[in-house]
mmCIF file of C-alpha atoms and ligand atoms in Angstrom:
data_model
loop_
_atom_site.group_PDB
_atom_site.id
_atom_site.type_symbol
_atom_site.label_atom_id
_atom_site.label_comp_id
_atom_site.label_asym_id
_atom_site.label_seq_id
_atom_site.Cartn_x
_atom_site.Cartn_y
_atom_site.Cartn_z
ATOM 1 C CA UNK A 12 -212.587 -81.621 127.804
ATOM 2 C CA UNK A 13 -214.369 -84.610 128.676
ATOM 3 C CA UNK A 14 -213.078 -87.953 127.488
ATOM 4 C CA UNK A 15 -215.005 -90.084 124.980
ATOM 5 C CA UNK A 16 -215.273 -93.397 126.715
ATOM 6 C CA UNK A 17 -217.813 -95.269 124.474
ATOM 7 C CA UNK A 18 -215.141 -97.917 123.822
ATOM 8 C CA UNK A 19 -213.964 -98.060 127.473
ATOM 9 C CA UNK A 20 -216.938 -98.130 129.691
ATOM 10 C CA UNK A 21 -217.571 -101.892 129.486
ATOM 11 C CA UNK A 22 -214.085 -103.053 128.577
ATOM 12 C CA UNK A 23 -211.345 -104.177 130.872
ATOM 13 C CA UNK A 24 -209.752 -101.384 132.650
ATOM 14 C CA UNK A 25 -207.297 -99.590 130.345
ATOM 15 C CA UNK A 26 -204.189 -97.734 131.113
ATOM 16 C CA UNK A 27 -204.542 -95.055 128.526
ATOM 17 C CA UNK A 28 -201.265 -94.272 126.567
ATOM 18 C CA UNK A 29 -199.417 -96.321 128.951
ATOM 19 C CA UNK A 30 -198.037 -99.797 128.165
ATOM 20 C CA UNK A 31 -197.838 -101.446 131.581
ATOM 21 C CA UNK A 32 -200.595 -104.055 132.254
ATOM 22 C CA UNK A 33 -203.308 -102.829 134.464
ATOM 23 C CA UNK A 34 -203.932 -104.513 137.873
ATOM 24 C CA UNK A 35 -207.794 -105.063 137.593
ATOM 25 C CA UNK A 36 -210.122 -106.424 135.093
ATOM 26 C CA UNK A 37 -213.742 -105.433 135.407
ATOM 27 C CA UNK A 38 -215.025 -108.603 134.198
ATOM 28 C CA UNK A 39 -213.574 -110.301 137.226
ATOM 29 C CA UNK A 40 -215.893 -108.305 139.337
ATOM 30 C CA UNK A 41 -219.314 -109.457 140.115
ATOM 31 C CA UNK A 42 -221.938 -107.495 138.229
ATOM 32 C CA UNK A 43 -224.739 -105.925 140.221
ATOM 33 C CA UNK A 44 -228.047 -107.813 139.917
ATOM 34 C CA UNK A 45 -229.786 -105.168 141.889
ATOM 35 C CA UNK A 46 -228.945 -101.599 142.743
ATOM 36 C CA UNK A 47 -228.540 -100.707 146.428
ATOM 37 C CA UNK A 48 -229.944 -97.385 147.332
ATOM 38 C CA UNK A 49 -227.725 -95.242 149.656
ATOM 39 C CA UNK A 50 -228.977 -92.422 151.805
ATOM 40 C CA UNK A 51 -228.570 -89.051 150.150
ATOM 41 C CA UNK A 52 -227.319 -85.886 151.740
ATOM 42 C CA UNK A 53 -228.592 -82.239 151.332
ATOM 43 C CA UNK A 54 -232.268 -82.481 151.300
ATOM 44 C CA UNK A 55 -235.397 -81.519 153.233
ATOM 45 C CA UNK A 56 -238.948 -82.690 153.352
ATOM 46 C CA UNK A 57 -241.662 -80.138 152.479
ATOM 47 C CA UNK A 58 -245.323 -80.484 152.209
ATOM 48 C CA UNK A 59 -245.060 -80.934 148.521
ATOM 49 C CA UNK A 60 -242.234 -83.513 148.525
ATOM 50 C CA UNK A 61 -238.479 -83.565 148.964
ATOM 51 C CA UNK A 62 -236.501 -80.564 148.154
ATOM 52 C CA UNK A 63 -233.059 -81.556 147.083
ATOM 53 C CA UNK A 64 -230.381 -79.024 148.121
ATOM 54 C CA UNK A 65 -227.425 -80.546 146.361
ATOM 55 C CA UNK A 66 -227.350 -78.433 143.274
ATOM 56 C CA UNK A 67 -228.885 -75.232 142.023
ATOM 57 C CA UNK A 68 -231.834 -76.971 140.245
ATOM 58 C CA UNK A 69 -233.140 -77.602 143.764
ATOM 59 C CA UNK A 70 -235.489 -80.256 142.414
ATOM 60 C CA UNK A 71 -238.851 -80.875 144.184
ATOM 61 C CA UNK A 72 -239.201 -84.707 144.246
ATOM 62 C CA UNK A 73 -242.345 -86.356 144.882
ATOM 63 C CA UNK A 74 -242.711 -89.992 146.077
ATOM 64 C CA UNK A 75 -241.151 -92.538 143.836
ATOM 65 C CA UNK A 76 -239.932 -89.803 141.531
ATOM 66 C CA UNK A 77 -236.359 -88.961 140.607
ATOM 67 C CA UNK A 78 -234.521 -85.603 140.231
ATOM 68 C CA UNK A 79 -233.192 -84.083 136.947
ATOM 69 C CA UNK A 80 -229.948 -85.771 137.479
ATOM 70 C CA UNK A 81 -231.604 -89.279 137.433
ATOM 71 C CA UNK A 82 -229.652 -90.403 140.453
ATOM 72 C CA UNK A 83 -231.773 -89.161 143.358
ATOM 73 C CA UNK A 84 -234.894 -90.793 144.306
ATOM 74 C CA UNK A 85 -237.719 -90.068 146.926
ATOM 75 C CA UNK A 86 -238.660 -93.414 148.669
ATOM 76 C CA UNK A 87 -241.194 -92.858 151.351
ATOM 77 C CA UNK A 88 -240.397 -89.209 151.697
ATOM 78 C CA UNK A 89 -236.712 -90.004 152.342
ATOM 79 C CA UNK A 90 -233.914 -89.154 149.658
ATOM 80 C CA UNK A 91 -231.716 -91.808 148.394
ATOM 81 C CA UNK A 92 -229.025 -91.919 145.760
ATOM 82 C CA UNK A 93 -228.966 -94.617 143.150
ATOM 83 C CA UNK A 94 -225.401 -93.500 142.376
ATOM 84 C CA UNK A 95 -223.189 -95.222 144.968
ATOM 85 C CA UNK A 96 -220.519 -97.742 144.030
ATOM 86 C CA UNK A 97 -222.119 -98.766 140.707
ATOM 87 C CA UNK A 98 -219.228 -97.732 138.563
ATOM 88 C CA UNK A 99 -219.803 -97.509 134.839
ATOM 89 C CA UNK A 100 -216.570 -96.177 133.679
ATOM 90 C CA UNK A 101 -213.091 -96.651 135.001
ATOM 91 C CA UNK A 102 -209.599 -96.148 133.543
ATOM 92 C CA UNK A 103 -206.094 -94.985 134.332
ATOM 93 C CA UNK A 104 -205.624 -91.765 132.445
ATOM 94 C CA UNK A 105 -202.626 -89.259 132.086
ATOM 95 C CA UNK A 106 -203.406 -86.285 134.292
ATOM 96 C CA UNK A 107 -203.040 -84.105 131.235
ATOM 97 C CA UNK A 108 -206.241 -85.659 129.988
ATOM 98 C CA UNK A 109 -208.532 -84.153 132.560
ATOM 99 C CA UNK A 110 -207.109 -81.612 131.512
ATOM 100 C CA UNK A 111 -204.809 -80.377 134.340
ATOM 101 C CA UNK A 112 -201.555 -78.964 133.045
ATOM 102 C CA UNK A 113 -200.342 -77.474 136.383
ATOM 103 C CA UNK A 114 -200.898 -80.365 138.823
ATOM 104 C CA UNK A 115 -198.535 -83.293 139.114
ATOM 105 C CA UNK A 116 -197.511 -83.433 135.475
ATOM 106 C CA UNK A 117 -196.917 -86.870 133.858
ATOM 107 C CA UNK A 118 -198.702 -88.643 136.742
ATOM 108 C CA UNK A 119 -201.505 -91.113 136.226
ATOM 109 C CA UNK A 120 -204.861 -90.690 137.730
ATOM 110 C CA UNK A 121 -207.337 -93.445 138.684
ATOM 111 C CA UNK A 122 -210.657 -92.241 136.825
ATOM 112 C CA UNK A 123 -214.187 -93.339 137.792
ATOM 113 C CA UNK A 124 -217.683 -92.483 136.790
ATOM 114 C CA UNK A 125 -221.267 -93.409 137.625
ATOM 115 C CA UNK A 126 -224.227 -92.688 135.228
ATOM 116 C CA UNK A 127 -226.191 -89.542 135.574
ATOM 117 C CA UNK A 128 -225.708 -85.842 135.138
ATOM 118 C CA UNK A 129 -227.206 -82.495 136.413
ATOM 119 C CA UNK A 130 -226.996 -80.991 132.932
ATOM 120 C CA UNK A 131 -228.372 -81.749 129.527
ATOM 121 C CA UNK A 132 -225.757 -80.478 127.302
ATOM 122 C CA UNK A 133 -226.413 -80.656 123.505
ATOM 123 C CA UNK A 134 -222.766 -81.459 122.798
ATOM 124 C CA UNK A 135 -222.228 -84.056 125.528
ATOM 125 C CA UNK A 136 -219.420 -86.377 124.478
ATOM 126 C CA UNK A 137 -220.317 -88.835 127.135
ATOM 127 C CA UNK A 138 -224.086 -88.962 126.660
ATOM 128 C CA UNK A 139 -224.225 -92.721 126.706
ATOM 129 C CA UNK A 140 -223.494 -92.640 130.428
ATOM 130 C CA UNK A 141 -224.160 -88.999 131.514
ATOM 131 C CA UNK A 142 -227.736 -88.868 130.246
ATOM 132 C CA UNK A 143 -228.631 -92.249 131.652
ATOM 133 C CA UNK A 144 -230.123 -93.310 134.934
ATOM 134 C CA UNK A 145 -227.206 -95.207 136.689
ATOM 135 C CA UNK A 146 -229.445 -98.315 136.635
ATOM 136 C CA UNK A 147 -229.684 -98.321 132.754
ATOM 137 C CA UNK A 148 -225.907 -98.484 132.108
ATOM 138 C CA UNK A 149 -223.772 -101.542 132.665
ATOM 139 C CA UNK A 150 -222.114 -101.245 135.993
ATOM 140 C CA UNK A 151 -219.952 -103.031 138.533
ATOM 141 C CA UNK A 152 -219.688 -102.552 142.291
ATOM 142 C CA UNK A 153 -216.718 -101.044 143.958
ATOM 143 C CA UNK A 154 -216.741 -99.664 147.379
ATOM 144 C CA UNK A 155 -214.988 -96.429 148.299
ATOM 145 C CA UNK A 156 -212.329 -98.365 150.033
ATOM 146 C CA UNK A 157 -211.856 -100.696 146.921
ATOM 147 C CA UNK A 158 -211.483 -97.612 144.779
ATOM 148 C CA UNK A 159 -208.728 -96.158 146.987
ATOM 149 C CA UNK A 160 -207.039 -99.695 147.159
ATOM 150 C CA UNK A 161 -207.092 -100.142 143.409
ATOM 151 C CA UNK A 162 -205.616 -96.700 142.799
ATOM 152 C CA UNK A 163 -202.735 -97.339 145.194
ATOM 153 C CA UNK A 164 -202.124 -100.745 143.714
ATOM 154 C CA UNK A 165 -202.105 -99.070 140.173
ATOM 155 C CA UNK A 166 -199.423 -96.564 141.421
ATOM 156 C CA UNK A 167 -201.905 -93.660 140.883
ATOM 157 C CA UNK A 168 -201.362 -90.620 143.195
ATOM 158 C CA UNK A 169 -204.730 -89.330 142.478
ATOM 159 C CA UNK A 170 -208.436 -90.287 141.902
ATOM 160 C CA UNK A 171 -210.374 -88.469 139.388
ATOM 161 C CA UNK A 172 -214.254 -88.214 139.632
ATOM 162 C CA UNK A 173 -214.836 -87.529 136.041
ATOM 163 C CA UNK A 174 -216.534 -88.482 132.564
ATOM 164 C CA UNK A 175 -220.204 -88.079 133.752
ATOM 165 C CA UNK A 176 -220.943 -85.408 136.303
ATOM 166 C CA UNK A 177 -219.400 -86.242 139.702
ATOM 167 C CA UNK A 178 -221.885 -84.016 141.649
ATOM 168 C CA UNK A 179 -224.553 -86.504 140.553
ATOM 169 C CA UNK A 180 -222.698 -89.146 142.547
ATOM 170 C CA UNK A 181 -221.787 -86.570 145.184
ATOM 171 C CA UNK A 182 -222.091 -89.144 148.182
ATOM 172 C CA UNK A 183 -219.772 -91.590 146.665
ATOM 173 C CA UNK A 184 -217.129 -89.040 145.761
ATOM 174 C CA UNK A 185 -217.244 -87.488 149.140
ATOM 175 C CA UNK A 186 -216.743 -90.844 151.014
ATOM 176 C CA UNK A 187 -214.121 -91.948 148.551
ATOM 177 C CA UNK A 188 -212.364 -88.691 148.722
ATOM 178 C CA UNK A 189 -212.197 -88.645 152.530
ATOM 179 C CA UNK A 190 -210.643 -92.245 152.672
ATOM 180 C CA UNK A 191 -208.150 -91.354 149.732
ATOM 181 C CA UNK A 192 -207.119 -88.112 151.720
ATOM 182 C CA UNK A 193 -206.272 -90.319 154.673
ATOM 183 C CA UNK A 194 -204.077 -92.410 152.494
ATOM 184 C CA UNK A 195 -202.178 -89.634 150.873
ATOM 185 C CA UNK A 196 -203.972 -90.042 147.553
ATOM 186 C CA UNK A 197 -205.028 -86.686 145.771
ATOM 187 C CA UNK A 198 -208.747 -86.007 144.716
ATOM 188 C CA UNK A 199 -209.623 -84.396 141.396
ATOM 189 C CA UNK A 200 -213.148 -83.227 140.409
ATOM 190 C CA UNK A 201 -213.781 -82.786 136.653
ATOM 191 C CA UNK A 202 -217.193 -81.075 136.827
ATOM 192 C CA UNK A 203 -219.658 -78.713 135.430
ATOM 193 C CA UNK A 204 -219.393 -76.798 138.658
ATOM 194 C CA UNK A 205 -223.167 -76.948 139.279
ATOM 195 C CA UNK A 206 -223.255 -77.411 142.948
ATOM 196 C CA UNK A 207 -224.635 -75.459 146.030
ATOM 197 C CA UNK A 208 -222.415 -73.785 148.486
ATOM 198 C CA UNK A 209 -222.786 -76.169 151.496
ATOM 199 C CA UNK A 210 -222.142 -79.395 149.768
ATOM 200 C CA UNK A 211 -219.138 -77.718 147.871
ATOM 201 C CA UNK A 212 -217.788 -76.566 151.148
ATOM 202 C CA UNK A 213 -217.956 -80.020 152.663
ATOM 203 C CA UNK A 214 -216.293 -81.584 149.611
ATOM 204 C CA UNK A 215 -213.699 -78.932 149.173
ATOM 205 C CA UNK A 216 -211.940 -80.222 152.396
ATOM 206 C CA UNK A 217 -210.948 -83.330 150.520
ATOM 207 C CA UNK A 218 -210.409 -81.914 147.061
ATOM 208 C CA UNK A 219 -206.860 -81.287 145.756
ATOM 209 C CA UNK A 220 -207.657 -80.065 142.225
ATOM 210 C CA UNK A 221 -210.657 -79.552 139.966
ATOM 211 C CA UNK A 222 -211.198 -78.701 136.289
ATOM 212 C CA UNK A 223 -214.415 -76.881 135.789
ATOM 213 C CA UNK A 224 -216.372 -76.477 132.465
ATOM 214 C CA UNK A 225 -217.356 -72.887 131.868
ATOM 215 C CA UNK A 226 -219.794 -73.461 129.061
ATOM 216 C CA UNK A 227 -220.257 -69.756 127.932
ATOM 217 C CA UNK A 228 -220.380 -66.324 129.523
ATOM 218 C CA UNK A 229 -223.962 -65.677 128.221
ATOM 219 C CA UNK A 230 -226.703 -66.835 130.566
ATOM 220 C CA UNK A 231 -229.273 -67.323 127.973
ATOM 221 C CA UNK A 232 -227.042 -69.599 125.950
ATOM 222 C CA UNK A 233 -225.985 -71.552 129.105
ATOM 223 C CA UNK A 234 -229.544 -72.390 129.659
ATOM 224 C CA UNK A 235 -230.123 -73.454 126.070
ATOM 225 C CA UNK A 236 -227.047 -75.498 125.678
ATOM 226 C CA UNK A 237 -226.895 -77.149 129.101
ATOM 227 C CA UNK A 238 -229.989 -76.564 131.212
ATOM 228 C CA UNK A 239 -227.948 -74.880 133.903
ATOM 229 C CA UNK A 240 -227.080 -71.188 134.474
ATOM 230 C CA UNK A 241 -223.935 -69.158 134.644
ATOM 231 C CA UNK A 242 -223.843 -67.572 138.052
ATOM 232 C CA UNK A 243 -223.763 -70.861 140.132
ATOM 233 C CA UNK A 244 -220.766 -71.932 138.173
ATOM 234 C CA UNK A 245 -218.886 -68.722 138.771
ATOM 235 C CA UNK A 246 -219.749 -69.042 142.438
ATOM 236 C CA UNK A 247 -218.148 -72.498 142.386
ATOM 237 C CA UNK A 248 -215.058 -71.175 140.774
ATOM 238 C CA UNK A 249 -214.694 -68.543 143.514
ATOM 239 C CA UNK A 250 -215.307 -70.957 146.438
ATOM 240 C CA UNK A 251 -212.749 -73.625 145.051
ATOM 241 C CA UNK A 252 -210.216 -70.825 144.528
ATOM 242 C CA UNK A 253 -210.763 -69.409 148.146
ATOM 243 C CA UNK A 254 -210.587 -72.952 149.609
ATOM 244 C CA UNK A 255 -207.145 -73.501 147.984
ATOM 245 C CA UNK A 256 -208.254 -76.204 145.591
ATOM 246 C CA UNK A 257 -205.946 -76.084 142.564
ATOM 247 C CA UNK A 258 -208.159 -75.010 139.778
ATOM 248 C CA UNK A 259 -208.118 -75.061 136.046
ATOM 249 C CA UNK A 260 -211.021 -74.046 133.760
ATOM 250 C CA UNK A 261 -212.110 -75.483 130.425
ATOM 251 C CA UNK A 262 -214.095 -73.445 127.830
ATOM 252 C CA UNK A 263 -215.253 -75.361 124.798
ATOM 253 C CA UNK A 264 -215.625 -73.115 121.783
ATOM 254 C CA UNK A 265 -218.672 -74.272 119.889
ATOM 255 C CA UNK A 266 -219.511 -72.554 116.567
ATOM 256 C CA UNK A 267 -222.700 -70.472 116.925
ATOM 257 C CA UNK A 268 -223.072 -71.089 120.524
ATOM 258 C CA UNK A 269 -219.910 -70.080 122.483
ATOM 259 C CA UNK A 270 -217.578 -68.560 119.798
ATOM 260 C CA UNK A 271 -218.646 -64.992 120.496
ATOM 261 C CA UNK A 272 -215.177 -63.218 121.026
ATOM 262 C CA UNK A 273 -216.682 -60.225 122.747
ATOM 263 C CA UNK A 274 -218.274 -62.687 125.244
ATOM 264 C CA UNK A 275 -214.882 -64.561 125.567
ATOM 265 C CA UNK A 276 -213.253 -61.154 126.357
ATOM 266 C CA UNK A 277 -216.014 -60.406 128.987
ATOM 267 C CA UNK A 278 -215.335 -63.718 130.487
ATOM 268 C CA UNK A 279 -211.545 -63.168 130.576
ATOM 269 C CA UNK A 280 -212.187 -59.702 132.181
ATOM 270 C CA UNK A 281 -214.282 -61.315 134.857
ATOM 271 C CA UNK A 282 -211.566 -63.953 135.529
ATOM 272 C CA UNK A 283 -208.898 -61.248 135.823
ATOM 273 C CA UNK A 284 -210.994 -59.139 138.030
ATOM 274 C CA UNK A 285 -211.729 -62.043 140.332
ATOM 275 C CA UNK A 286 -208.094 -63.031 140.796
ATOM 276 C CA UNK A 287 -208.112 -65.880 138.364
ATOM 277 C CA UNK A 288 -205.057 -64.594 136.291
ATOM 278 C CA UNK A 289 -202.900 -67.436 137.329
ATOM 279 C CA UNK A 290 -205.660 -70.231 136.895
ATOM 280 C CA UNK A 291 -204.994 -72.122 133.660
ATOM 281 C CA UNK A 292 -207.514 -71.511 130.986
ATOM 282 C CA UNK A 293 -208.074 -74.275 128.311
ATOM 283 C CA UNK A 294 -209.828 -73.337 125.052
ATOM 284 C CA UNK A 295 -211.078 -76.618 123.663
ATOM 285 C CA UNK A 296 -211.848 -77.262 120.124
ATOM 286 C CA UNK A 297 -215.411 -78.597 119.385
ATOM 287 C CA UNK A 298 -216.115 -81.549 116.996
ATOM 288 C CA UNK A 299 -219.590 -82.349 115.975
ATOM 289 C CA UNK A 300 -221.254 -84.821 118.299
ATOM 290 C CA UNK A 301 -224.635 -85.821 120.026
ATOM 291 C CA UNK A 302 -227.279 -83.223 119.199
ATOM 292 C CA UNK A 303 -224.715 -80.674 117.636
ATOM 293 C CA UNK A 304 -223.633 -83.308 115.019
ATOM 294 C CA UNK A 305 -224.589 -80.807 112.143
ATOM 295 C CA UNK A 306 -222.077 -78.078 113.320
ATOM 296 C CA UNK A 307 -218.589 -77.930 111.889
ATOM 297 C CA UNK A 308 -215.546 -78.231 114.041
ATOM 298 C CA UNK A 309 -214.326 -75.033 115.630
ATOM 299 C CA UNK A 310 -211.965 -73.236 113.147
ATOM 300 C CA UNK A 311 -208.346 -73.156 114.701
ATOM 301 C CA UNK A 312 -208.243 -69.413 113.908
ATOM 302 C CA UNK A 313 -211.104 -68.695 116.476
ATOM 303 C CA UNK A 314 -209.145 -70.589 119.194
ATOM 304 C CA UNK A 315 -206.036 -68.597 118.274
ATOM 305 C CA UNK A 316 -207.987 -65.281 118.571
ATOM 306 C CA UNK A 317 -209.535 -66.507 121.960
ATOM 307 C CA UNK A 318 -206.011 -67.177 123.166
ATOM 308 C CA UNK A 319 -204.845 -63.793 122.156
ATOM 309 C CA UNK A 320 -207.853 -62.191 123.757
ATOM 310 C CA UNK A 321 -207.286 -64.030 126.962
ATOM 311 C CA UNK A 322 -203.598 -62.974 127.253
ATOM 312 C CA UNK A 323 -204.526 -59.413 126.289
ATOM 313 C CA UNK A 324 -206.818 -59.375 129.278
ATOM 314 C CA UNK A 325 -204.168 -60.770 131.623
ATOM 315 C CA UNK A 326 -204.774 -64.497 131.739
ATOM 316 C CA UNK A 327 -201.172 -65.949 132.108
ATOM 317 C CA UNK A 328 -201.593 -69.570 131.146
ATOM 318 C CA UNK A 329 -203.775 -70.226 128.134
ATOM 319 C CA UNK A 330 -203.990 -73.546 126.429
ATOM 320 C CA UNK A 331 -205.614 -75.194 123.551
ATOM 321 C CA UNK A 332 -207.483 -78.516 123.814
ATOM 322 C CA UNK A 333 -208.109 -80.892 120.794
ATOM 323 C CA UNK A 334 -205.481 -78.902 118.680
ATOM 324 C CA UNK A 335 -202.107 -80.437 118.063
ATOM 325 C CA UNK A 336 -200.570 -77.308 116.674
ATOM 326 C CA UNK A 337 -199.691 -73.757 117.442
ATOM 327 C CA UNK A 338 -197.755 -74.837 120.537
ATOM 328 C CA UNK A 339 -201.016 -74.488 122.440
ATOM 329 C CA UNK A 340 -200.245 -77.371 124.702
ATOM 330 C CA UNK A 341 -196.911 -75.966 126.064
ATOM 331 C CA UNK A 342 -196.375 -74.179 129.201
ATOM 332 C CA UNK A 343 -194.080 -70.996 128.984
ATOM 333 C CA UNK A 344 -192.648 -69.055 131.897
ATOM 334 C CA UNK A 345 -194.833 -65.845 132.412
ATOM 335 C CA UNK A 346 -191.598 -63.957 133.463
ATOM 336 C CA UNK A 347 -188.913 -64.948 131.071
ATOM 337 C CA UNK A 348 -190.931 -66.515 128.241
ATOM 338 C CA UNK A 349 -188.901 -69.745 128.055
ATOM 339 C CA UNK A 350 -190.465 -73.066 127.288
ATOM 340 C CA UNK A 351 -191.085 -74.845 130.636
ATOM 341 C CA UNK A 352 -193.201 -77.886 129.686
ATOM 342 C CA UNK A 353 -193.331 -79.210 126.228
ATOM 343 C CA UNK A 354 -196.443 -81.421 125.595
ATOM 344 C CA UNK A 355 -197.637 -83.355 122.593
ATOM 345 C CA UNK A 356 -201.222 -84.579 123.270
ATOM 346 C CA UNK A 357 -201.214 -86.028 126.789
ATOM 347 C CA UNK A 358 -197.594 -86.665 126.808
ATOM 348 C CA UNK A 359 -194.991 -84.455 128.553
ATOM 349 C CA UNK A 360 -191.722 -84.392 126.486
ATOM 350 C CA UNK A 361 -189.800 -81.913 128.421
ATOM 351 C CA UNK A 362 -190.157 -80.433 131.940
ATOM 352 C CA UNK A 363 -187.923 -77.392 132.973
ATOM 353 C CA UNK A 364 -189.809 -76.750 136.430
ATOM 354 C CA UNK A 365 -188.002 -77.546 139.655
ATOM 355 C CA UNK A 366 -189.414 -77.135 143.107
ATOM 356 C CA UNK A 367 -192.305 -75.143 141.467
ATOM 357 C CA UNK A 368 -189.797 -72.630 139.853
ATOM 358 C CA UNK A 369 -188.575 -71.788 136.366
ATOM 359 C CA UNK A 370 -185.205 -73.441 135.721
ATOM 360 C CA UNK A 371 -184.177 -70.339 133.746
ATOM 361 C CA UNK A 372 -185.276 -67.350 135.836
ATOM 362 C CA UNK A 373 -186.359 -68.939 139.146
ATOM 363 C CA UNK A 374 -189.716 -67.325 138.985
ATOM 364 C CA UNK A 375 -192.597 -69.275 140.823
ATOM 365 C CA UNK A 376 -194.869 -71.145 138.395
ATOM 366 C CA UNK A 377 -198.328 -71.439 139.805
ATOM 367 C CA UNK A 378 -199.504 -74.961 140.329
ATOM 368 C CA UNK A 379 -198.938 -78.139 142.444
ATOM 369 C CA UNK A 380 -195.908 -79.564 140.848
HETATM 370 S S1 SF4 B 417 -228.713 -83.117 142.600
HETATM 371 FE FE1 SF4 B 417 -230.192 -84.003 141.084
HETATM 372 S S2 SF4 B 417 -231.992 -84.180 142.330
HETATM 373 FE FE2 SF4 B 417 -230.676 -82.738 143.424
HETATM 374 S S3 SF4 B 417 -231.296 -80.593 142.863
HETATM 375 FE FE3 SF4 B 417 -229.625 -81.393 141.430
HETATM 376 S S4 SF4 B 417 -230.494 -82.306 139.732
HETATM 377 FE FE4 SF4 B 417 -232.167 -82.169 141.246
#
């Protein structure tokens, strides 16, 4: 689930659902007059222009042109990113909002975004920043060091690269994550998972957790709804899992687009067959937005059926997003079935996990607690 930040992006930093006063105020930071370009990674010069190798789009970018993500520009046959330090959204969120349910529950995460995205999702909740060139959204400059310092001063044990698409600000995420790791701060990527192997391998050294959107299990629909494709996202899931990054998956069920229960079963089969049975799967409820504002909200019964299917196919931890009923936000022990974490929205009301184990039967509960 991506957070709707329309009301946040130009406002003072907010500590969502938390009453404490935040430490910084964006209006106290000097606004950028002019964007600085930063050298981009993962590209090569060809006879026809620059081939960007960061994400599977592999854009061919001619002089003075930009890539699909709107952040990478060819200047005199060198590739630069316009997305480095020019932060457009910043807030302190409960970790449950990412959503991450098996990673440091009840903690707060310092969340940042820069404009731009590699996808064109018809249902984007954050299109006012994700579908914009970083220059065309209001922004404030913070260096990687400043981001880490602010996170520490605000008692956040993690930084989340989120809201827009962090792959589109890869270099800033990488540099910030490197510094954060050296200071003992966790790094969390909330992403569409559309990234090539080499940059993901480099980034994974510093990532502690990720929530990856799986839009649908039908490649034709994937292309239509997002402009991306399925296989690279599956490859990302596999690599993150292999690298030991704590992983959770979000699947937004959109009426007429991603609500086919046979396809959902096929996806769950794939997840089980590829050793993702312990990876939390969040089925999120769609509400009309952006270019899909004529569709109805997802019927709750469809989410209930999807959860049943996932459990039948061996997925152990299945959750609802955007649904405050059916106990779909709680964690239950897979072994003894006792309630382990009781949640309402982003709030943790009870936690019966100690040292990563169920308090009732002592079974290990997968996650980073
Ligand atoms: S990162 Fe941007 S420029 Fe590079 S291939 Fe992907 S969409 Fe194109």
